[in-house]
XYZ file of C-alpha atoms in Angstrom:
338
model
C 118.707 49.438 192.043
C 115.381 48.064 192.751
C 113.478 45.279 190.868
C 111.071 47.895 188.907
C 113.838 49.347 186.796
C 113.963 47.373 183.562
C 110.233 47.705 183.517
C 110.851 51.787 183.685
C 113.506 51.528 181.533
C 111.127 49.822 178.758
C 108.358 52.340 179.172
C 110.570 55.285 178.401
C 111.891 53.625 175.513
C 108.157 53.112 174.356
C 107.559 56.882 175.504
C 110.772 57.669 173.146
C 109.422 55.870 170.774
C 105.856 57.703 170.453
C 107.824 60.650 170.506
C 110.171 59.830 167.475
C 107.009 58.619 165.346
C 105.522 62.049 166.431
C 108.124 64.058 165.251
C 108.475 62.407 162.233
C 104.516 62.906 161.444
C 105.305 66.459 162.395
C 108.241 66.462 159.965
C 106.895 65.119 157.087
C 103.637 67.504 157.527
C 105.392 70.885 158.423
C 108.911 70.624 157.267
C 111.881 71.155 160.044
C 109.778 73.531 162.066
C 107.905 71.819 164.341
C 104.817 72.967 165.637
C 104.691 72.167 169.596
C 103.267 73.962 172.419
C 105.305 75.292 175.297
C 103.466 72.119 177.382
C 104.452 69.610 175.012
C 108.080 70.946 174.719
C 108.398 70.923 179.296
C 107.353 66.731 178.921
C 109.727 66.134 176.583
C 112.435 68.145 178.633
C 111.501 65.303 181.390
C 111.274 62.469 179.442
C 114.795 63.116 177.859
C 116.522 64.008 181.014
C 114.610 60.662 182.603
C 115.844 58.691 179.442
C 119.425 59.593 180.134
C 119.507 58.953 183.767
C 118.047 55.668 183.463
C 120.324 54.582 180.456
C 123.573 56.146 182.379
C 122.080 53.368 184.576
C 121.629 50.356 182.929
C 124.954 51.097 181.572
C 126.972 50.701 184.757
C 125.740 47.374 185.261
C 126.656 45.824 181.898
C 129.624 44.627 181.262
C 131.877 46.544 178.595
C 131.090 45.376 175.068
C 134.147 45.357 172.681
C 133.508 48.419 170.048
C 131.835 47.269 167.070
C 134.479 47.360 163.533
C 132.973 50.314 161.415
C 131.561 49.517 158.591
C 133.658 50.340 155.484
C 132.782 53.651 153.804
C 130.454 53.735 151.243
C 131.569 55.372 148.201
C 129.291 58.070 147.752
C 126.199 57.974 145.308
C 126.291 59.539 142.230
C 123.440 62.344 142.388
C 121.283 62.086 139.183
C 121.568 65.126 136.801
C 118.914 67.457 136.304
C 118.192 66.342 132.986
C 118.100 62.515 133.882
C 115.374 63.518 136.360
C 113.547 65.281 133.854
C 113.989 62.294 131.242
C 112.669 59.935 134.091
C 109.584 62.336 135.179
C 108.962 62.199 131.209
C 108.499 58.204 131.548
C 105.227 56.690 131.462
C 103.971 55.282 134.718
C 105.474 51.897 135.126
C 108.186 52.116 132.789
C 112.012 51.588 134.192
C 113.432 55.306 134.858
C 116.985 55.368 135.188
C 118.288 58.275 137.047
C 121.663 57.740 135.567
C 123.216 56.830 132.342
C 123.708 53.080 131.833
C 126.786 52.446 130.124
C 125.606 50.591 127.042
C 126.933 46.711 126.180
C 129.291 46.084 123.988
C 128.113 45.964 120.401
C 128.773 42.708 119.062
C 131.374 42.783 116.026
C 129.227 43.677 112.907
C 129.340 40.484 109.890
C 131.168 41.936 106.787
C 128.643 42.965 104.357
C 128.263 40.980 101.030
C 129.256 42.397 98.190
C 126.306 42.929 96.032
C 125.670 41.192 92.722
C 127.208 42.991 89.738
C 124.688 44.707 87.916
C 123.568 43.408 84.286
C 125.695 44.868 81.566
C 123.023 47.356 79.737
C 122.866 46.845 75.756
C 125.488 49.326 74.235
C 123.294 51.871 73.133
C 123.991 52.120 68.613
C 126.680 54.712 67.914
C 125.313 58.200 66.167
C 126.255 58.059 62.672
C 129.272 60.141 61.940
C 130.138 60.805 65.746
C 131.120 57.593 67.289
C 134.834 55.917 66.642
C 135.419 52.438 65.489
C 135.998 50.538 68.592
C 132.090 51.347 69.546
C 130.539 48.115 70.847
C 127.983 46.372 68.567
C 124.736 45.776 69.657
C 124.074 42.300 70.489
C 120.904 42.087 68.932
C 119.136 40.703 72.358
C 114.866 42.079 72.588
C 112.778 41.613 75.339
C 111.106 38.748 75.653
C 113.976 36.552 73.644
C 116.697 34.905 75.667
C 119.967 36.501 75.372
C 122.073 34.946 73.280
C 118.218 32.993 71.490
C 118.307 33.571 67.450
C 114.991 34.969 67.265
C 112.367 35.048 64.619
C 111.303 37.507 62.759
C 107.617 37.408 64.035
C 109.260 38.158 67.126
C 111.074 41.404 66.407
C 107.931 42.729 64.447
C 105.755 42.025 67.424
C 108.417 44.013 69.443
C 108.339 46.948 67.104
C 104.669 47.009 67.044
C 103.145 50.081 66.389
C 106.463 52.195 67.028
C 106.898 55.551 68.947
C 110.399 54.968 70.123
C 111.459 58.029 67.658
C 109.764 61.220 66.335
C 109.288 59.638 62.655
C 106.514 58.012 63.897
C 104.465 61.275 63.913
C 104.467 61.885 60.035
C 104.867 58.232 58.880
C 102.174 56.678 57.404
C 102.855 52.603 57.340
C 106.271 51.163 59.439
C 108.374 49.512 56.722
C 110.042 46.399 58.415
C 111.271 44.156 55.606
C 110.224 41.659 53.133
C 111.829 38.949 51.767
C 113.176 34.991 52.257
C 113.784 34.565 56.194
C 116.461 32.467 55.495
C 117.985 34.047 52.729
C 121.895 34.267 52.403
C 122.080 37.543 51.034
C 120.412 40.230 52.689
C 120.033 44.347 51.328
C 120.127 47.075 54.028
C 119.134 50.448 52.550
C 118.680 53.931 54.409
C 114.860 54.169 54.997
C 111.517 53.927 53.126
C 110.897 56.599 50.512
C 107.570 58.178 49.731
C 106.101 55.091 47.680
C 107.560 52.924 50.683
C 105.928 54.653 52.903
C 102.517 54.050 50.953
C 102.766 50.946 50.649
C 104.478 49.315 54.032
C 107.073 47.267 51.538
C 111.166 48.308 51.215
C 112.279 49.334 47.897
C 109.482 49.638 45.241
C 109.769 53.086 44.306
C 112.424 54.398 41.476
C 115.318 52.731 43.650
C 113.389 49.456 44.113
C 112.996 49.512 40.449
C 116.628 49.873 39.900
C 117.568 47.156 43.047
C 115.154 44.575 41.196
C 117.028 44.911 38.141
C 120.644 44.508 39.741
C 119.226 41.297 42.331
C 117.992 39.960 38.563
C 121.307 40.534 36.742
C 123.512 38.543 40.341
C 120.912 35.585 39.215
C 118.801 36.112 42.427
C 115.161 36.943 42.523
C 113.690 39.174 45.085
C 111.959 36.415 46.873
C 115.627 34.562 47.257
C 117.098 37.726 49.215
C 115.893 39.366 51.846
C 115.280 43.511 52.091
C 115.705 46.079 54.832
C 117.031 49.399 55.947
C 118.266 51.186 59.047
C 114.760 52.885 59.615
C 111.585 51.350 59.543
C 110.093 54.792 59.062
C 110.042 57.209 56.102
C 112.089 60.832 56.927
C 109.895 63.386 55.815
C 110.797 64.935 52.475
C 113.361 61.922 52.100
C 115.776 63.695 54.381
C 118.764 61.294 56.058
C 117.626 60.144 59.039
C 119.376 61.545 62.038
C 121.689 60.216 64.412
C 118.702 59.481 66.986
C 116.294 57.835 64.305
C 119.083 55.532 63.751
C 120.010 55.032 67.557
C 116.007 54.419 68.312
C 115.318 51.608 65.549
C 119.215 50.114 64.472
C 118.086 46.988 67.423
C 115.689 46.438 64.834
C 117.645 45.569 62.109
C 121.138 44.495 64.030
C 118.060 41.270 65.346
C 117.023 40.876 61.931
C 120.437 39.990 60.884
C 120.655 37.757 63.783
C 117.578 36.218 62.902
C 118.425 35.760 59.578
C 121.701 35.014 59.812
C 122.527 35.416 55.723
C 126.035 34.378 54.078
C 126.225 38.038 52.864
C 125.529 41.482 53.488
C 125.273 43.773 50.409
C 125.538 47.385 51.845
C 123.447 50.357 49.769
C 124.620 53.880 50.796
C 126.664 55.434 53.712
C 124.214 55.296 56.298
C 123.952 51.313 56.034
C 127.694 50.611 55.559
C 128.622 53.187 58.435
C 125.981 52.192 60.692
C 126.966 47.866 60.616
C 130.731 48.599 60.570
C 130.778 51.159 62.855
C 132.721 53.173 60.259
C 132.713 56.823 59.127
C 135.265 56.165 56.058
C 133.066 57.658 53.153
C 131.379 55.454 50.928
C 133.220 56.181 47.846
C 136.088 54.499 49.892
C 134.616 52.218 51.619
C 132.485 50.180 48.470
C 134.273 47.806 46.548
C 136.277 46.032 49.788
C 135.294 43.090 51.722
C 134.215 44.045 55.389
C 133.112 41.879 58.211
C 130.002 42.123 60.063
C 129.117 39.883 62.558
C 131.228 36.898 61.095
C 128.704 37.943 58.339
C 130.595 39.096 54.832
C 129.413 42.230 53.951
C 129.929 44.599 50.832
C 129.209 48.382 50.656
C 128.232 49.770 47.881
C 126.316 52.871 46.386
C 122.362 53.608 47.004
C 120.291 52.647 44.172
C 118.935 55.864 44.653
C 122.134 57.696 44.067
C 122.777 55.530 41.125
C 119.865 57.324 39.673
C 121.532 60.384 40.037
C 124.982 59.762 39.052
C 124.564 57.090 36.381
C 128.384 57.111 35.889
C 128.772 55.303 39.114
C 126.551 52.205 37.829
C 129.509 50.307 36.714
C 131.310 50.745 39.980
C 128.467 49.223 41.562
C 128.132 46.561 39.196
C 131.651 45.657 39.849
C 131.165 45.397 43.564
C 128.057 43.215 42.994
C 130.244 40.932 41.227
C 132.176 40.408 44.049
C 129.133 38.899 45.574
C 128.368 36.897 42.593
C 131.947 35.515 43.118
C 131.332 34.292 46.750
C 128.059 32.690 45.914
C 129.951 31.033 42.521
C 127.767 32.772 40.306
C 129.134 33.682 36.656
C 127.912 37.799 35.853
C 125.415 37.991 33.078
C 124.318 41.427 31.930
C 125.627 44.815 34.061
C 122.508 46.856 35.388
């Protein structure tokens, strides 16, 4: 072997090299079909059979190498699905575009959720007269804008009731008809609802009835400006109907915080829909007046409407004998009957 070898050797590796980089560039620009002339293709017949010969050799005078370890197999790569390529194509320039699904970390263990505040207890709506049993709870007599559990004034619950719409009386009344009275009596009246004179004149009980209530508040040796005077409605029932069960559900807050406000020694029921409406109670009248009840911690007495008394003046003694029952409490001796 001569001294120029190696140097031959390393120009036909350049030569191979060009080559390579050639058909690579002729690869990338016209796929696997290469475009080469029949000149091109008789050098490169030369240059590979020259390329062997001198490699067959340089090999004879090296020494044997051992044979290289293989390298362990690589586990194949997972080809990307067709629709993670498409998700990754859909990514904006720039963005991370991962050809395969990443498994997702573990979600951390999710804190128990609170339990949530209990919700206030709503005011127990007022039972409809005649419909509701006994065990009904009683309104509490709480407004807005005075504390729960606050004895408010009566300036308050007027301002509250203001100019009323909370029922459809208010469309043929002519004057609301809250009360009128000592605001710290100890016996407080609770009739039905204004009449037509009432009505007229914004005060409770100055009609007929009222007539007939100022003589039996006289003959208990009270004065009207000693007691205090209300009913259920503040508004007048056309035609002097009863009021119905919503009237009564729409304005009985009124008159359950007046009592609270008041807070009398005794309650002197007049008529069904004031004794059944406090005690929660739809035992008629004519049994129900006469016997002690309890309102509230508050004593209370039914008895009949002045305005029935007018009707059925045989009942006047019964009434008068219920009123002295009052007079009792109070330690009043009875004077004349009404």
């Amino acid at each position: 072997m001569n001294d120029d070898t190696p140097d031959s050797a390393q120009e036909l590796a350049d030569v191979l090299q060009d080559v390579r980089r050639h058909l690579l560039w002729q690869e990338e620009t016209a796929g696997r079909s290469l475009l080469v002339d029949a000149k091109l293709a008789a050098e490169l017949q030369q240059q590979r059979a020259a390329t062997s010969s001198v490699r067959s050799m340089i090999a004879r005078t090296k020494a044997p190498e051992p044979a290289a370890a293989p390298p362990p197999p690589r586990p194949p790569a997972e080809s990307p699905s067709r629709d993670a390529l498409h998700a990754a194509m859909k990514q904006p320039l720039g963005a991370p575009r991962p050809l395969a699904a990443a498994t997702p970390p573990p979600a951390a263990p999710r804190a128990p959720l609170a339990a949530p505040p209990p919700a206030p207890r709503a005011a127990s709506a007022p039972a409809m007269l005649l419909d509701v049993p006994k065990s009904t709870p009683r309104y509490n007599g709480a407004l807005p804008g005075v504390v729960e559990g606050e004895r408010p004034t009566l300036d308050q619950i007027r301002r509250e009731l203001g100019d009323c719409r909370r029922c459809k009386l208010c469309s043929s009344r002519k004057n609301i008809v809250f009360g009128s009275g000592n605001p710290r009596a100890d016996l407080v009246f609770v009739g039905e609802g204004p009449g037509e004179n009432e009505d007229l004149q914004g005060v409770p009980f100055v009609g007929p009835a009222g007539d007939l209530l100022t003589k039996m508040i006289g003959a208990m040796g009270f004065s009207r400006n000693d007691v205090y005077i209300a009913n259920v409605v503040k508004c007048r029932p056309p035609g002097n109907r009863n009021p119905e069960p919503d009237e009564i559900v729409a304005c009985e807050p009124f008159l359950r915080s007046q009592l609270l406000a008041i807070q009398p020694k005794v309650i002197v029921a007049l008529g069904k829909f004031a004794a059944q409406t406090l005690l929660r109670d739809t035992t008629p009248i004519t049994r129900m007046r006469g016997q002690w009840r309890e309102y509230e911690g508050i004593q209370l007495m039914p008895t009949f409407h002045p305005a029935y008394l007018l009707r059925n003046s045989a009942e006047k003694r019964k009434a008068w004998e219920d009123l002295q029952q009052v007079m009792k409490l109070f330690g009043k001796h009875p004077g004349s009957s009404a």
